[in-house]
XYZ file of C-alpha atoms in Angstrom:
141
model
C 107.409 73.479 109.333
C 104.836 75.790 107.715
C 105.099 77.683 104.476
C 106.085 80.874 106.245
C 109.100 79.227 107.867
C 110.307 77.804 104.563
C 110.084 81.242 102.952
C 111.816 82.887 105.930
C 109.265 85.629 106.259
C 109.951 88.463 108.664
C 107.514 90.372 110.813
C 104.089 91.305 109.477
C 103.071 94.886 108.870
C 99.496 96.050 108.845
C 98.521 97.184 105.326
C 95.701 96.450 102.910
C 97.427 93.187 102.038
C 99.567 92.151 104.970
C 103.125 92.465 103.790
C 105.807 90.503 105.549
C 109.163 92.172 105.214
C 112.591 90.708 105.906
C 116.185 91.631 105.165
C 117.133 90.428 101.652
C 120.821 90.396 102.608
C 120.118 87.397 104.840
C 118.485 85.457 102.023
C 114.961 86.338 103.033
C 112.211 87.335 100.626
C 109.574 89.995 100.805
C 106.125 88.467 100.560
C 102.641 89.830 99.938
C 100.042 87.785 101.811
C 96.323 87.746 101.038
C 94.067 85.951 103.508
C 90.843 85.469 101.545
C 88.613 84.927 104.600
C 89.902 87.997 106.456
C 90.448 90.402 103.568
C 87.711 89.447 101.094
C 84.956 87.112 102.297
C 84.293 84.018 104.387
C 81.706 82.988 101.770
C 83.357 82.794 98.329
C 80.684 82.941 95.680
C 80.142 82.503 91.952
C 82.366 83.183 88.959
C 81.065 86.625 87.963
C 80.157 89.703 89.972
C 76.675 89.939 88.430
C 75.905 86.401 89.661
C 76.224 87.284 93.327
C 78.473 88.550 96.124
C 81.993 87.310 96.789
C 82.693 86.400 93.171
C 85.967 85.191 91.716
C 85.843 88.123 89.303
C 85.582 90.606 92.182
C 88.427 88.933 94.098
C 90.610 89.012 90.979
C 89.929 92.690 90.280
C 90.065 94.069 93.815
C 92.692 91.908 95.534
C 94.552 89.367 93.428
C 95.476 91.444 90.365
C 96.769 94.468 92.359
C 98.870 92.230 94.624
C 100.193 90.257 91.647
C 101.103 93.415 89.714
C 102.941 94.803 92.735
C 104.808 91.519 93.150
C 105.798 91.514 89.478
C 107.153 95.067 89.776
C 109.135 94.408 92.945
C 110.138 90.753 92.595
C 108.035 89.716 95.575
C 106.018 86.535 96.012
C 102.276 86.401 96.735
C 100.978 83.894 99.267
C 97.254 83.212 99.189
C 95.983 81.929 102.529
C 92.943 79.785 101.800
C 91.826 78.702 105.287
C 89.002 80.352 107.218
C 86.192 80.338 104.666
C 82.916 78.911 105.877
C 81.916 76.304 103.251
C 84.922 75.925 100.960
C 85.474 77.305 97.464
C 83.209 76.943 94.439
C 85.198 75.726 91.443
C 83.883 78.653 89.398
C 85.352 81.095 91.946
C 88.771 79.417 91.839
C 88.862 79.145 88.055
C 87.818 82.746 87.469
C 90.231 84.203 90.016
C 93.345 82.107 89.424
C 92.703 80.890 85.879
C 91.728 84.463 85.023
C 95.022 85.758 86.384
C 96.912 83.175 84.289
C 94.948 84.148 81.167
C 95.867 87.772 81.732
C 99.537 87.490 82.766
C 100.588 84.056 81.523
C 100.806 80.678 83.209
C 104.554 80.783 83.888
C 104.458 84.209 85.555
C 101.590 83.147 87.812
C 103.291 79.868 88.802
C 106.532 81.710 89.647
C 104.826 84.376 91.742
C 101.743 82.857 93.412
C 101.868 80.345 96.272
C 99.004 78.828 98.249
C 98.656 77.911 101.881
C 95.942 75.713 103.373
C 96.202 73.551 106.445
C 92.516 72.596 106.317
C 92.279 71.600 102.622
C 95.794 70.880 101.305
C 94.376 69.493 98.024
C 93.204 73.002 97.099
C 96.762 73.739 96.000
C 96.558 71.039 93.308
C 93.071 72.110 92.236
C 94.100 75.743 91.836
C 97.246 74.774 89.927
C 95.040 72.766 87.570
C 93.028 75.906 86.757
C 96.213 77.928 86.299
C 97.863 75.299 84.086
C 94.774 74.906 81.896
C 94.036 78.604 81.466
C 94.308 79.831 77.910
C 96.685 82.742 77.573
C 94.584 85.624 76.240
C 97.283 88.291 76.306
C 97.251 90.060 72.965
C 94.084 88.240 71.860
């Protein structure tokens, strides 16, 4: 059973970030889904925008942060679909995007809100959680 079945996601709607909506009265949750390959790039790049295209910084600013902020406001979850990229993910991309989010909003908030889905590279989940768990909280710094 895939992640979507466990979360009891309803039908998908077509928006900037596909949003799957279901009736909360039946115990279902509303979920924001970001498919990196389809909505950002099939070639994830370096850490910073000035180092090249498809950077972790760009993904954080243009996709991840807005979806996370919306989820925090509405109590939704964010599912990041990791499959479909051409050559995998540079560690600098993952650390900047997901570690950067944890530095900005706090490790606990990110772990409660963000979930990852990969059928091709299931170990990515552990790698990304490592970057989240080891991010230094810079809020108020």
